[in-house]
Amino acid sequence: MTLAGVALQILFAVLLIVALVFGMRLERRLKALKESHEGFAKAVVDLDAAAQRAEQGLADLRAATDEAAEQLADRIDKARALTAKLDKSMAQATRGESARVASNRPPPGPPMTRARAAFAAVDRPPPAPPVETPRSRPRGDDDDLFDPPAGSGGFGVRPGGRR
């Protein structure tokens, strides 16, 4: 074996070691890629299941909304019917009341004015002055209700308050 042969053998050994290191690194990366692909596939399956649940929820919500709209329409129709019935009853009651009042009402004219004149002519005593009691008399401290407190320099000024 010559020196050139030994050098080539060493060069091939070094290249083989470098290829082995690159192969190991590539294998690790491929393994990580495969795991992430499996995780991604699982996430897609979960997302699909969530989308199906959301679609079902929307369908249920749509059905509930339609049912509520029908119930509301029925209630509105019933309310309108009851309103019409109440208006009809009120109109009948008003006609009946006006007929009853018309039959009981005294004829307009002089008798009413005579009654007013008689009421005005009655002698009534003048109203009595109010009786003064201890509670109705003003107290001494009632006179200063709207005066500022002594030594404050004004009405309700607080340090740090708004001006």
Coordinates of N, CA and C in Angstrom, one line a residue:
M1 N 0.8 -1.2 0.0 CA 0.0 0.0 0.0 C 0.9 1.2 0.0
T2 N 0.5 2.1 -0.8 CA 1.3 3.3 -1.0 C 0.7 4.4 -0.2
L3 N 1.4 5.5 -0.1 CA 0.9 6.6 0.6 C -0.4 7.2 0.0
A4 N -0.5 7.1 -1.3 CA -1.7 7.6 -2.0 C -2.9 6.7 -1.7
G5 N -2.7 5.5 -1.6 CA -3.7 4.5 -1.3 C -4.3 4.7 0.1
V6 N -3.4 5.0 1.0 CA -3.8 5.2 2.4 C -4.5 6.5 2.5
A7 N -4.1 7.5 1.8 CA -4.8 8.8 1.8 C -6.2 8.7 1.3
L8 N -6.3 7.9 0.2 CA -7.7 7.7 -0.4 C -8.6 6.9 0.6
Q9 N -8.0 5.9 1.2 CA -8.8 5.2 2.2 C -9.3 6.1 3.3
I10 N -8.4 7.0 3.8 CA -8.8 7.9 4.9 C -9.9 8.9 4.4
L11 N -9.7 9.3 3.2 CA -10.7 10.3 2.6 C -12.0 9.6 2.5
F12 N -12.0 8.3 2.0 CA -13.3 7.6 1.9 C -13.9 7.4 3.3
A13 N -13.1 7.1 4.3 CA -13.7 6.9 5.6 C -14.3 8.2 6.2
V14 N -13.7 9.3 5.9 CA -14.2 10.6 6.4 C -15.5 10.9 5.7
L15 N -15.5 10.7 4.4 CA -16.7 10.9 3.6 C -17.9 10.0 4.1
L16 N -17.5 8.8 4.4 CA -18.5 7.8 4.9 C -19.1 8.3 6.2
I17 N -18.3 8.8 7.1 CA -18.7 9.3 8.4 C -19.6 10.5 8.2
V18 N -19.2 11.4 7.3 CA -20.0 12.6 7.0 C -21.4 12.2 6.5
A19 N -21.4 11.2 5.6 CA -22.7 10.7 5.0 C -23.5 10.1 6.0
L20 N -22.9 9.4 7.0 CA -23.7 8.7 8.1 C -24.3 9.8 9.0
V21 N -23.6 10.9 9.3 CA -24.1 12.0 10.1 C -25.3 12.6 9.4
F22 N -25.1 12.9 8.1 CA -26.2 13.5 7.3 C -27.4 12.6 7.3
G23 N -27.2 11.3 7.1 CA -28.3 10.4 7.1 C -29.1 10.3 8.4
M24 N -28.3 10.4 9.5 CA -29.0 10.4 10.8 C -29.8 11.7 11.0
R25 N -29.3 12.8 10.6 CA -30.0 14.1 10.8 C -31.2 14.1 9.9
L26 N -31.1 13.5 8.7 CA -32.2 13.5 7.8 C -33.3 12.5 8.3
E27 N -32.9 11.4 8.9 CA -33.8 10.5 9.5 C -34.6 11.1 10.6
R28 N -33.9 11.9 11.5 CA -34.6 12.6 12.6 C -35.6 13.6 12.0
R29 N -35.3 14.4 11.0 CA -36.2 15.3 10.4 C -37.4 14.7 9.8
L30 N -37.2 13.6 9.1 CA -38.3 12.9 8.5 C -39.2 12.3 9.6
K31 N -38.7 11.8 10.7 CA -39.5 11.3 11.8 C -40.3 12.5 12.3
A32 N -39.7 13.6 12.5 CA -40.5 14.8 13.1 C -41.6 15.2 12.1
L33 N -41.2 15.2 10.8 CA -42.2 15.6 9.8 C -43.4 14.6 9.8
K34 N -43.1 13.3 9.9 CA -44.1 12.3 10.0 C -45.1 12.5 11.2
E35 N -44.5 12.8 12.3 CA -45.2 13.0 13.6 C -46.1 14.3 13.4
S36 N -45.6 15.3 12.8 CA -46.3 16.5 12.7 C -47.5 16.3 11.6
H37 N -47.2 15.5 10.6 CA -48.2 15.1 9.7 C -49.4 14.4 10.3
E38 N -49.0 13.4 11.2 CA -50.1 12.7 12.0 C -50.9 13.6 12.9
G39 N -50.1 14.6 13.5 CA -50.8 15.6 14.4 C -51.7 16.5 13.5
F40 N -51.3 16.8 12.3 CA -52.1 17.7 11.5 C -53.3 16.9 11.0
A41 N -53.1 15.6 10.7 CA -54.3 14.8 10.2 C -55.3 14.7 11.4
K42 N -54.8 14.5 12.6 CA -55.7 14.5 13.8 C -56.5 15.8 14.0
A43 N -55.7 16.9 13.8 CA -56.4 18.2 13.9 C -57.4 18.4 12.8
V44 N -57.2 18.0 11.6 CA -58.2 18.1 10.6 C -59.4 17.3 10.9
V45 N -59.2 16.1 11.4 CA -60.4 15.2 11.8 C -61.2 15.9 12.9
D46 N -60.5 16.5 13.9 CA -61.2 17.2 15.0 C -61.9 18.4 14.5
L47 N -61.3 19.1 13.5 CA -61.9 20.3 13.0 C -63.2 19.9 12.2
D48 N -63.1 18.8 11.4 CA -64.2 18.3 10.7 C -65.4 18.0 11.6
A49 N -65.1 17.3 12.7 CA -66.1 16.9 13.7 C -66.8 18.2 14.3
A50 N -65.9 19.2 14.6 CA -66.5 20.5 15.2 C -67.3 21.2 14.1
A51 N -67.0 21.1 12.9 CA -67.8 21.8 11.8 C -69.1 21.1 11.7
Q52 N -69.1 19.8 11.8 CA -70.4 19.0 11.7 C -71.3 19.4 12.9
R53 N -70.7 19.5 14.1 CA -71.5 19.8 15.3 C -72.0 21.3 15.1
A54 N -71.2 22.2 14.6 CA -71.7 23.5 14.4 C -72.8 23.6 13.4
E55 N -72.7 22.8 12.3 CA -73.8 22.8 11.3 C -75.1 22.2 11.9
Q56 N -75.0 21.2 12.8 CA -76.1 20.6 13.4 C -76.7 21.7 14.4
G57 N -75.9 22.4 15.1 CA -76.3 23.4 16.0 C -77.1 24.5 15.3
L58 N -76.5 24.9 14.1 CA -77.2 25.9 13.3 C -78.6 25.5 12.8
A59 N -78.6 24.2 12.4 CA -79.9 23.7 12.0 C -80.9 23.6 13.1
D60 N -80.5 23.2 14.3 CA -81.4 23.2 15.5 C -81.8 24.7 15.8
L61 N -80.9 25.6 15.7 CA -81.2 27.0 16.0 C -82.2 27.5 15.0
R62 N -82.0 27.2 13.7 CA -82.9 27.6 12.7 C -84.3 27.1 12.9
A63 N -84.4 25.8 13.3 CA -85.7 25.2 13.6 C -86.4 25.9 14.8
A64 N -85.6 26.1 15.9 CA -86.1 26.8 17.0 C -86.6 28.2 16.7
T65 N -85.9 28.9 15.8 CA -86.3 30.2 15.4 C -87.6 30.2 14.7
D66 N -87.7 29.3 13.8 CA -88.9 29.1 13.0 C -90.1 28.8 13.9
E67 N -89.9 27.9 14.9 CA -91.0 27.6 15.8 C -91.4 28.8 16.6
A68 N -90.4 29.6 17.1 CA -90.7 30.7 17.9 C -91.4 31.8 17.1
A69 N -91.0 31.9 15.8 CA -91.7 32.9 14.9 C -93.2 32.5 14.7
E70 N -93.4 31.2 14.6 CA -94.8 30.7 14.4 C -95.6 31.0 15.7
Q71 N -95.0 30.7 16.8 CA -95.7 31.0 18.1 C -96.0 32.4 18.3
L72 N -95.0 33.3 17.9 CA -95.2 34.7 18.1 C -96.3 35.2 17.1
A73 N -96.3 34.7 15.9 CA -97.4 35.1 15.0 C -98.7 34.7 15.5
D74 N -98.8 33.5 16.1 CA -100.1 33.0 16.7 C -100.5 33.9 17.8
R75 N -99.6 34.3 18.7 CA -99.9 35.2 19.8 C -100.3 36.6 19.3
I76 N -99.6 37.0 18.3 CA -100.0 38.4 17.7 C -101.4 38.3 17.2
D77 N -101.7 37.2 16.5 CA -103.1 37.1 15.9 C -104.1 37.0 17.0
K78 N -103.8 36.3 18.1 CA -104.8 36.2 19.2 C -104.9 37.6 19.9
A79 N -103.8 38.3 20.0 CA -103.8 39.6 20.7 C -104.7 40.6 19.8
R80 N -104.5 40.5 18.5 CA -105.3 41.4 17.6 C -106.8 41.0 17.8
A81 N -107.1 39.7 17.8 CA -108.5 39.3 18.0 C -109.1 39.8 19.3
L82 N -108.3 39.7 20.4 CA -108.8 40.2 21.7 C -108.9 41.7 21.7
T83 N -108.0 42.4 21.0 CA -108.1 43.8 20.9 C -109.3 44.2 20.2
A84 N -109.6 43.6 19.1 CA -110.9 43.9 18.4 C -112.1 43.6 19.2
K85 N -112.1 42.5 20.0 CA -113.2 42.2 20.8 C -113.3 43.2 22.0
L86 N -112.2 43.6 22.5 CA -112.2 44.6 23.6 C -112.7 46.0 23.0
D87 N -112.3 46.4 21.8 CA -112.8 47.6 21.2 C -114.3 47.5 21.0
K88 N -114.7 46.4 20.5 CA -116.2 46.2 20.3 C -116.9 46.3 21.6
S89 N -116.4 45.7 22.7 CA -117.1 45.8 24.0 C -117.1 47.2 24.5
M90 N -115.9 47.9 24.3 CA -115.8 49.3 24.8 C -116.8 50.1 24.1
A91 N -117.0 49.9 22.8 CA -117.9 50.7 22.0 C -119.3 50.5 22.5
Q92 N -119.7 49.2 22.7 CA -121.0 48.9 23.2 C -121.2 49.5 24.6
A93 N -120.2 49.4 25.5 CA -120.4 50.0 26.8 C -120.5 51.5 26.7
T94 N -119.8 52.1 25.8 CA -119.9 53.6 25.7 C -121.3 54.0 25.2
R95 N -121.8 53.2 24.2 CA -123.1 53.5 23.7 C -124.2 53.3 24.8
G96 N -124.0 52.2 25.6 CA -125.0 52.0 26.7 C -124.9 53.0 27.8
E97 N -123.6 53.4 28.1 CA -123.4 54.4 29.2 C -124.0 55.7 28.7
S98 N -123.8 56.1 27.5 CA -124.3 57.4 27.0 C -125.8 57.4 27.0
A99 N -126.4 56.3 26.6 CA -127.9 56.2 26.6 C -128.4 56.3 28.1
R100 N -127.7 55.6 29.0 CA -128.1 55.6 30.4 C -128.0 57.0 31.0
V101 N -126.9 57.6 30.7 CA -126.6 59.0 31.3 C -127.7 60.0 30.7
A102 N -127.9 59.8 29.4 CA -128.9 60.7 28.7 C -130.3 60.5 29.3
S103 N -130.6 59.3 29.7 CA -132.0 59.1 30.3 C -132.0 59.7 31.7
N104 N -130.9 59.7 32.5 CA -130.9 60.2 33.9 C -130.6 61.6 34.0
R105 N -130.1 62.3 33.0 CA -129.7 63.7 33.0 C -130.9 64.6 33.1
P106 N -130.8 65.6 34.0 CA -131.9 66.6 34.1 C -131.8 67.5 32.9
P107 N -132.9 68.1 32.5 CA -132.9 69.0 31.4 C -132.0 70.2 31.7
P108 N -131.2 70.6 30.7 CA -130.4 71.8 30.9 C -131.2 73.1 31.0
G109 N -130.7 74.1 31.7 CA -131.4 75.3 31.8 C -131.4 75.9 33.2
P110 N -132.5 76.6 33.5 CA -132.6 77.4 34.7 C -132.5 76.7 36.0
P111 N -133.0 75.5 36.2 CA -132.8 74.9 37.5 C -131.4 74.8 38.0
M112 N -130.5 74.5 37.1 CA -129.1 74.4 37.4 C -128.5 75.8 37.9
T113 N -128.9 76.8 37.2 CA -128.4 78.1 37.5 C -129.0 78.6 38.9
R114 N -130.2 78.2 39.1 CA -130.8 78.5 40.4 C -130.1 77.8 41.6
A115 N -129.7 76.6 41.4 CA -129.0 75.9 42.4 C -127.7 76.5 42.7
R116 N -127.0 76.9 41.6 CA -125.7 77.6 41.8 C -125.9 78.9 42.6
A117 N -126.9 79.7 42.2 CA -127.1 80.9 42.9 C -127.5 80.7 44.4
A118 N -128.2 79.7 44.7 CA -128.6 79.3 46.1 C -127.3 78.9 46.8
F119 N -126.5 78.2 46.2 CA -125.2 77.8 46.9 C -124.3 79.0 47.2
A120 N -124.3 79.9 46.2 CA -123.4 81.1 46.4 C -124.0 82.1 47.5
A121 N -125.3 82.1 47.6 CA -126.0 83.0 48.6 C -125.9 82.5 50.0
V122 N -125.6 81.3 50.2 CA -125.5 80.8 51.6 C -124.4 81.5 52.4
D123 N -124.8 82.0 53.6 CA -123.8 82.7 54.4 C -123.0 81.7 55.1
R124 N -121.7 81.8 54.8 CA -120.7 80.9 55.5 C -119.8 81.8 56.4
P125 N -119.5 81.3 57.5 CA -118.6 82.1 58.4 C -117.2 82.1 57.7
P126 N -116.5 83.2 58.0 CA -115.1 83.3 57.4 C -114.2 82.2 58.0
P127 N -113.2 81.7 57.3 CA -112.4 80.7 57.8 C -111.6 81.2 59.0
A128 N -111.5 80.3 60.0 CA -110.8 80.6 61.3 C -109.3 80.7 61.0
P129 N -108.6 81.6 61.7 CA -107.1 81.6 61.5 C -106.5 80.4 62.1
P130 N -105.3 79.9 61.6 CA -104.7 78.7 62.1 C -104.3 78.9 63.5
V131 N -104.5 77.8 64.3 CA -104.1 77.8 65.7 C -102.6 77.6 65.8
E132 N -102.0 78.4 66.6 CA -100.5 78.3 66.8 C -100.2 77.4 67.9
T133 N -99.4 76.4 67.6 CA -98.9 75.4 68.5 C -97.4 75.5 68.7
P134 N -96.9 74.8 69.8 CA -95.4 74.9 69.9 C -94.7 74.3 68.7
R135 N -95.2 73.4 68.0 CA -94.5 72.9 66.9 C -94.6 73.8 65.7
S136 N -95.6 74.6 65.6 CA -95.8 75.5 64.4 C -95.0 76.7 64.5
R137 N -94.5 77.1 65.7 CA -93.7 78.3 65.9 C -92.3 78.1 65.3
P138 N -91.7 79.1 64.7 CA -90.3 78.9 64.2 C -89.3 78.8 65.4
R139 N -88.3 78.0 65.2 CA -87.3 77.8 66.2 C -86.2 78.8 65.9
G140 N -85.4 79.1 66.8 CA -84.3 80.0 66.7 C -83.3 79.6 65.6
D141 N -83.0 78.3 65.5 CA -82.0 77.8 64.6 C -82.5 77.6 63.2
D142 N -83.8 77.9 63.0 CA -84.4 77.8 61.6 C -84.0 79.0 60.7
D143 N -83.6 80.1 61.3 CA -83.3 81.3 60.5 C -82.0 81.1 59.7
D144 N -81.1 80.3 60.1 CA -79.7 80.2 59.5 C -79.6 78.9 58.6
L145 N -80.7 78.4 58.1 CA -80.6 77.2 57.3 C -79.8 77.4 56.0
F146 N -79.9 78.6 55.4 CA -79.2 78.8 54.1 C -78.0 79.6 54.2
D147 N -77.5 79.9 55.4 CA -76.3 80.6 55.7 C -75.1 79.6 55.6
P148 N -73.9 80.0 55.1 CA -72.8 79.1 55.1 C -72.3 78.9 56.5
P149 N -71.7 77.7 56.8 CA -71.2 77.5 58.1 C -70.1 78.5 58.5
A150 N -70.1 78.8 59.8 CA -69.1 79.8 60.2 C -67.7 79.3 60.0
G151 N -66.8 80.2 59.4 CA -65.4 79.8 59.3 C -65.1 79.0 58.1
S152 N -66.1 78.7 57.2 CA -65.8 77.8 56.1 C -65.4 78.6 54.9
G153 N -65.8 79.9 54.9 CA -65.4 80.7 53.8 C -66.3 80.6 52.5
G154 N -67.4 79.8 52.6 CA -68.3 79.6 51.5 C -69.2 78.4 51.6
F155 N -69.9 78.1 50.6 CA -70.9 77.0 50.7 C -70.2 75.7 50.3
G156 N -70.1 74.8 51.2 CA -69.6 73.4 50.9 C -68.4 73.2 50.1
V157 N -67.4 74.1 50.2 CA -66.1 73.9 49.5 C -65.3 72.9 50.2
R158 N -65.0 71.8 49.5 CA -64.2 70.8 50.0 C -62.8 70.8 49.4
P159 N -61.8 70.5 50.2 CA -60.4 70.5 49.6 C -60.3 69.4 48.6
G160 N -59.8 69.7 47.4 CA -59.7 68.7 46.3 C -61.0 68.4 45.6
G161 N -62.1 69.1 45.9 CA -63.3 68.9 45.2 C -63.4 69.8 44.0
R162 N -64.5 69.7 43.2 CA -64.7 70.4 42.0 C -65.0 71.9 42.4
R163 N -64.7 72.8 41.5 CA -64.9 74.2 41.7 C -66.0 74.7 40.9

